[in-house]
Coordinates of C-alpha atoms and ligand atoms in Angstrom, one line a residue:
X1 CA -10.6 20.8 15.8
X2 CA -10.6 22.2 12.2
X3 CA -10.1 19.8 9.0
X4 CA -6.5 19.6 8.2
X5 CA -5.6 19.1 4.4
X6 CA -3.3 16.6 5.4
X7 CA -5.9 14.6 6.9
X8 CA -7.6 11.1 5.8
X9 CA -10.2 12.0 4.4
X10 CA -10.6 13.1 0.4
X11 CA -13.3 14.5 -0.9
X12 CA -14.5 11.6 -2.8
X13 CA -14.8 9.5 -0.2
X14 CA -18.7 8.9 -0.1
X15 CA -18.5 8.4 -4.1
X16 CA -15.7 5.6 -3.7
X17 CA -17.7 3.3 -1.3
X18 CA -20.9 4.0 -2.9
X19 CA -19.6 3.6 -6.4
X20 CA -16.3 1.2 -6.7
X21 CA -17.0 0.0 -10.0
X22 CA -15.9 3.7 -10.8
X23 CA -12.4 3.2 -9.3
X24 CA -12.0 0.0 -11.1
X25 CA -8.3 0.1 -12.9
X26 CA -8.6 -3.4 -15.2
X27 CA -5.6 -5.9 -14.2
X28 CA -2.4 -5.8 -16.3
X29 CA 0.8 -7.1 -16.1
X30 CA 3.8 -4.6 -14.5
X31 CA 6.5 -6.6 -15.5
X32 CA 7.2 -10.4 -16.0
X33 CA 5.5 -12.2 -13.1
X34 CA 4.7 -9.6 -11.5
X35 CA 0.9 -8.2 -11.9
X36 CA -1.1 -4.7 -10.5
X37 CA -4.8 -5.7 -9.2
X38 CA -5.8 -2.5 -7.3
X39 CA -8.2 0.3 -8.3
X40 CA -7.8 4.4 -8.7
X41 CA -7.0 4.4 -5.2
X42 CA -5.3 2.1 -3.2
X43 CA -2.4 -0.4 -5.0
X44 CA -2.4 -4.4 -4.8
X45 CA -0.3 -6.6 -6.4
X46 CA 0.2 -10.3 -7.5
X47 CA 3.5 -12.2 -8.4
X48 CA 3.4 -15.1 -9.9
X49 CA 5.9 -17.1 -8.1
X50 CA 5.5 -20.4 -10.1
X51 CA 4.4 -22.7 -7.1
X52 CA 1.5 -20.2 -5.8
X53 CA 0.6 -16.8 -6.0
X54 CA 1.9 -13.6 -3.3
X55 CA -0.7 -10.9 -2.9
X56 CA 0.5 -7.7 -1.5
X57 CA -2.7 -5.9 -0.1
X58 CA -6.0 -6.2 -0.6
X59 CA -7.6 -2.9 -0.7
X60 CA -11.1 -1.9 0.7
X61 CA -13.6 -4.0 1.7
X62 CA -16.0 -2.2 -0.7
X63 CA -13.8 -3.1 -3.6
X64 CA -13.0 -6.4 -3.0
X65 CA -15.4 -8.0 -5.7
X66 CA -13.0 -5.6 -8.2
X67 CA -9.8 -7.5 -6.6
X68 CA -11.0 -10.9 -7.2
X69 CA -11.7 -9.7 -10.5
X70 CA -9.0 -8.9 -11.3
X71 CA -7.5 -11.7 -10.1
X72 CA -9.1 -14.1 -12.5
X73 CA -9.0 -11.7 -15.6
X74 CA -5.1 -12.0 -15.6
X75 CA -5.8 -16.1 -15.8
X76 CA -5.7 -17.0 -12.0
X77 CA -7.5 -18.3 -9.5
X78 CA -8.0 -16.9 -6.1
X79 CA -7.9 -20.1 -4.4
X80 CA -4.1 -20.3 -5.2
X81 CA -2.8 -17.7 -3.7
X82 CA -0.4 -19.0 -0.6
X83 CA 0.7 -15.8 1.2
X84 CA -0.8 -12.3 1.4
X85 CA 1.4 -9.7 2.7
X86 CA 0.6 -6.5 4.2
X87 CA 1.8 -3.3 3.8
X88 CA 0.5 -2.3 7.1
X89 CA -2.5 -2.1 9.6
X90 CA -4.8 0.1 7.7
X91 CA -8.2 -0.6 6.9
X92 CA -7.8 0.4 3.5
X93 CA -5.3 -2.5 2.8
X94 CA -6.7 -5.6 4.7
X95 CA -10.4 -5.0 3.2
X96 CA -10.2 -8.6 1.1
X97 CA -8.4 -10.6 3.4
X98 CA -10.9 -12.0 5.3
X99 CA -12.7 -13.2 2.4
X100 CA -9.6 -14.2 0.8
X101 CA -8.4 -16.2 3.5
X102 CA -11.6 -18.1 3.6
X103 CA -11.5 -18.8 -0.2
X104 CA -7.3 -19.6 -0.2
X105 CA -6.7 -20.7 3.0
X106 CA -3.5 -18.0 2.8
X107 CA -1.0 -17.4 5.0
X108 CA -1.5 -13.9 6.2
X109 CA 1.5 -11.9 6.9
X110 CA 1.7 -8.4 9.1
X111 CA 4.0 -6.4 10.5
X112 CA 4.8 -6.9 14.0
X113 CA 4.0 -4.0 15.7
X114 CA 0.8 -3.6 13.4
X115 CA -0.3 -6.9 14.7
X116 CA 0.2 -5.8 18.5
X117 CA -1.8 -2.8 17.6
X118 CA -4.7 -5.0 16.8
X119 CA -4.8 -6.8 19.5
X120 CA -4.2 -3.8 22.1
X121 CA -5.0 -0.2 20.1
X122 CA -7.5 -1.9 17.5
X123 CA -8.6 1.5 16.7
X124 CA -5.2 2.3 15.2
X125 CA -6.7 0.3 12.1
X126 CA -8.7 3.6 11.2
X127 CA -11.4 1.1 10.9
X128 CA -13.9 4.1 12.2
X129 CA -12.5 6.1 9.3
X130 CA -14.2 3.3 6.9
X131 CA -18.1 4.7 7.9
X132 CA -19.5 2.4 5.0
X133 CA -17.3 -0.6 5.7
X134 CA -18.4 -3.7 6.7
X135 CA -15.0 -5.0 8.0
X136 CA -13.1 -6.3 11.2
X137 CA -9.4 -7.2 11.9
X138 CA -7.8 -10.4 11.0
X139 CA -5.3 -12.6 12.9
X140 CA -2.1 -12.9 11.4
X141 CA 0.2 -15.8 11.1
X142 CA 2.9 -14.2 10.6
X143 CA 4.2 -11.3 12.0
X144 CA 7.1 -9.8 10.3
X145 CA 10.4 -8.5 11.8
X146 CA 12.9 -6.1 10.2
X147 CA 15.0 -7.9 7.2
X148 CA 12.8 -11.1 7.2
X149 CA 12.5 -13.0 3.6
X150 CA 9.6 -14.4 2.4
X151 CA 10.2 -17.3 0.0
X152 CA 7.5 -18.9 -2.1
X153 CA 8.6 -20.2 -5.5
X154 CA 11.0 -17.8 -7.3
X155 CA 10.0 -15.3 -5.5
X156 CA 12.2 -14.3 -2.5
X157 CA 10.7 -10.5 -1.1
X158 CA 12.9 -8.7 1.5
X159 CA 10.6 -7.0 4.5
X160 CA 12.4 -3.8 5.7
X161 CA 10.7 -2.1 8.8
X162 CA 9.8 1.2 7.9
X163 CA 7.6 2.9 10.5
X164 CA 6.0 6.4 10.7
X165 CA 3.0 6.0 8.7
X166 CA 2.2 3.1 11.1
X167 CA 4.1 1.7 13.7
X168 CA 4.3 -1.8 11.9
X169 CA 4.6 -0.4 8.1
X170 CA 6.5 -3.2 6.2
X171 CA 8.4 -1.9 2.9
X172 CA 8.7 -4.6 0.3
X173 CA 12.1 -4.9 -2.0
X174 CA 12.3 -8.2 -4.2
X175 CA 13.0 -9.5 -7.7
X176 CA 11.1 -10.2 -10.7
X177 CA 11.7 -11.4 -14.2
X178 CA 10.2 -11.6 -17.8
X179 CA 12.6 -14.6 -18.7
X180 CA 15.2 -12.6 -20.1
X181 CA 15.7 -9.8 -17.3
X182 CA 15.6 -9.5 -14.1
X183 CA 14.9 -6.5 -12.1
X184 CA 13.9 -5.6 -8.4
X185 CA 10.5 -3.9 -7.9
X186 CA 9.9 -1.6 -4.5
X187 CA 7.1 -0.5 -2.6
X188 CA 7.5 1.9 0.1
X189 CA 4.4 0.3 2.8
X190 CA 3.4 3.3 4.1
X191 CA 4.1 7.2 2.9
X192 CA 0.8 9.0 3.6
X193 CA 0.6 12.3 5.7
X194 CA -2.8 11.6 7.3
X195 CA -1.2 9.6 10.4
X196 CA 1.0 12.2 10.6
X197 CA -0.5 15.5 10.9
X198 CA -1.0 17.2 14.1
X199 CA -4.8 16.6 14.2
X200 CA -4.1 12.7 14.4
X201 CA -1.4 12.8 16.5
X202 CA -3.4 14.9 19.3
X203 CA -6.7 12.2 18.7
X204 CA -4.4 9.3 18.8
X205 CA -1.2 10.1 20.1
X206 CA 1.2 8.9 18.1
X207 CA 3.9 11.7 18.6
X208 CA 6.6 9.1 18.1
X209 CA 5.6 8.2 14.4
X210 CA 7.4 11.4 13.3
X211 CA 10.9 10.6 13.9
X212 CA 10.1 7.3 12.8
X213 CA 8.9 8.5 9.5
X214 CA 11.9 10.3 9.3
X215 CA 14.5 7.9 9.9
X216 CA 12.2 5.4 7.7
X217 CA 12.7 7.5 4.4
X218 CA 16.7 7.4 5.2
X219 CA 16.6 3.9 6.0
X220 CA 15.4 3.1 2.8
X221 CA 16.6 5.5 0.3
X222 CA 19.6 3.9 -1.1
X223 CA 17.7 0.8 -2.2
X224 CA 18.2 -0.3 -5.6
X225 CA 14.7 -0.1 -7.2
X226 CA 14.2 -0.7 -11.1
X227 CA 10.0 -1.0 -10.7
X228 CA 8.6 1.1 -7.8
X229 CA 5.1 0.1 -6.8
X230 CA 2.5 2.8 -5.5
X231 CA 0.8 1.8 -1.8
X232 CA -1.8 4.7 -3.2
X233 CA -2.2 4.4 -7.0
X234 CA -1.2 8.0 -6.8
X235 CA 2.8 7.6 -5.0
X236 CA 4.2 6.3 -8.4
X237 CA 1.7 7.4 -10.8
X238 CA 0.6 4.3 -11.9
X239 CA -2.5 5.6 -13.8
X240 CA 0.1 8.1 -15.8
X241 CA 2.2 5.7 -16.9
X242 CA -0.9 2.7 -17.8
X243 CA -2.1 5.9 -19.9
X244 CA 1.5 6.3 -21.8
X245 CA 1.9 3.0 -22.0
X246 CA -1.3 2.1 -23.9
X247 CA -0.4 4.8 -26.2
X248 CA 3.2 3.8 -26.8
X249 CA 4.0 0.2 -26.4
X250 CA 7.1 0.4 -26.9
X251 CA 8.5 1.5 -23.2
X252 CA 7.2 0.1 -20.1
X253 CA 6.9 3.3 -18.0
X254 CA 7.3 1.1 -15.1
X255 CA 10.5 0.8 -15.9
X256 CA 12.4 3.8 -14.1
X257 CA 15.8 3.1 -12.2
X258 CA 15.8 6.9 -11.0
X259 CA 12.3 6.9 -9.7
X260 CA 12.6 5.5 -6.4
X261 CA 15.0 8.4 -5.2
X262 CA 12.2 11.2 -6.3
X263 CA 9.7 8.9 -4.4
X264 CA 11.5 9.0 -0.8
X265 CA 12.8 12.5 -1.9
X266 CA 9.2 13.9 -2.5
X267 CA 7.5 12.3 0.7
X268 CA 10.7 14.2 2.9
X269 CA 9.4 17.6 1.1
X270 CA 5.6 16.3 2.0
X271 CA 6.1 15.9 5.0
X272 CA 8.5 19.3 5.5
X273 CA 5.7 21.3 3.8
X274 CA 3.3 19.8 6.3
X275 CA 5.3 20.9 9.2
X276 CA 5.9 24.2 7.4
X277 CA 2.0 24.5 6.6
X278 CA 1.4 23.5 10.2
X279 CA 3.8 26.4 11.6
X280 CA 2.1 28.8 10.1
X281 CA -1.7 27.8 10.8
X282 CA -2.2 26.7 6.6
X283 CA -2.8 23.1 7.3
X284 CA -6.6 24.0 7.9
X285 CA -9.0 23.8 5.1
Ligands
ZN301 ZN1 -2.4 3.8 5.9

């Protein structure tokens, strides 16, 4: 089977696991209690919820000394985080957990039809996409459900199901505040193409996750979203707007009411041009 452009694999891929300190983004603070500790890649983030610290993702397992990093350099301490929540059942966003559970003692927190993956289609993890990872599958304990809400602190975060990219993908919608303002931040838990092109589909047969991906993007696009958070660095240019930002404090490019609508608008063209691409044989590299 050829190598389809919408497939998992990017062309740094050797460099990133051989070199993470080279994909290290420094922490910095998004917006009030709310705090970005992933790398060039793959996002993570912390919110300070005043009675414990909520980790969304933990990136790689080769990147997960750059994680802890970052978690002290914004003034924390790993040990205090209560709950880590998971986008979804990919390898690329559990890498840390198993170490961070063992340092926290953390709830752990997956999607529900992620965790029944593990246990029965384990290799739905992509762990075997991960050649230089060290890394096996944790045991959740919790497994989230459509509309639940996880409360810790101030914080009160709203779990929509949003499957496609993986059956148990969990979107995130929930507020945050500087003191003065308060505004909701949203991360969409799953958008990439790589579980959805026809090479992966006919090695792992997914052929549902289409429709699902589908019906997810409608599903969530009328959210209210002031702060939209990136499951890749890439989705919401978080790199861009650090850059901007350093050179003009006086904005927080975060900061975009209108961006979340582009967002869900640009993965429906994605994933259109993939199906076009695929129609007429230019998915293959
Ligand atoms: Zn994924």
């Amino acid at each position: 089977m050829k190598t389809s452009k919408y497939d998992f694999v990017p062309a740094n891929y050797e460099d990133f696991y051989c070199h993470p300190e080279k994909y290290r983004v420094p922490a910095f603070r998004i917006f009030g209690n709310l705090f970005f500790t992933g790398n060039t890649d793959v996002g993570s983030y912390l919110i300070d919820t005043g009675a414990g610290l909520i980790l969304i993702d933990t990136t790689y397992p080769t990147t997960q000394a750059l994680l802890i990093q970052s978690i002290w350099e914004l003034g924390f301490n790993p040990k205090d985080i209560k709950i880590i929540l998971h986008t979804h059942g990919h390898f690329d966003h559990f890498g840390a957990t198993a170490l961070l559970k063992s340092l926290s003692g953390a709830q752990l927190y997956l999607g529900m039809r992620d965790a029944k993956n593990f246990r029965e289609r384990p290799e739905m993890a992509l762990l075997d996409c991960g050649r230089h990872a060290c890394q096996e599958l944790f045991v959740p304990d919790v497994e989230l459900s459509d509309g639940d809400i996880i409360r810790l602190g101030n914080a009160a975060i709203r779990a929509v199901a949003t499957p496609g990219h993986s059956d148990g993908v969990m979107s995130f919608f929930f507020d945050v505040s500087d003191g003065k303002r308060t505004l909701t931040a949203g991360l969409h838990g799953g958008a990439g193409m790589n579980s959805l092109n026809r090479n992966f589909i006919a090695r792992y047969g997914n052929t549902h996750s289409r429709a699902e991906f589908t019906a997810s993007l409608a599903k969530v696009r009328g959210e209210k979203v002031d702060i939209v958070l990136g499951n890749h660095s890439a989705q919401n240019d978080t790199l861009g707007k650090l850059k901007r930002w350093q050179e003009d404090t006086g904005s927080n490019p975060f900061v975009d009411p209108g961006e979340w609508v582009r967002l869900i608008d640009g993965l429906r063209a994605r994933f259109d041009q993939m199906l076009d691409d695929e129609a007429h044989n230019l998915d293959c590299l």
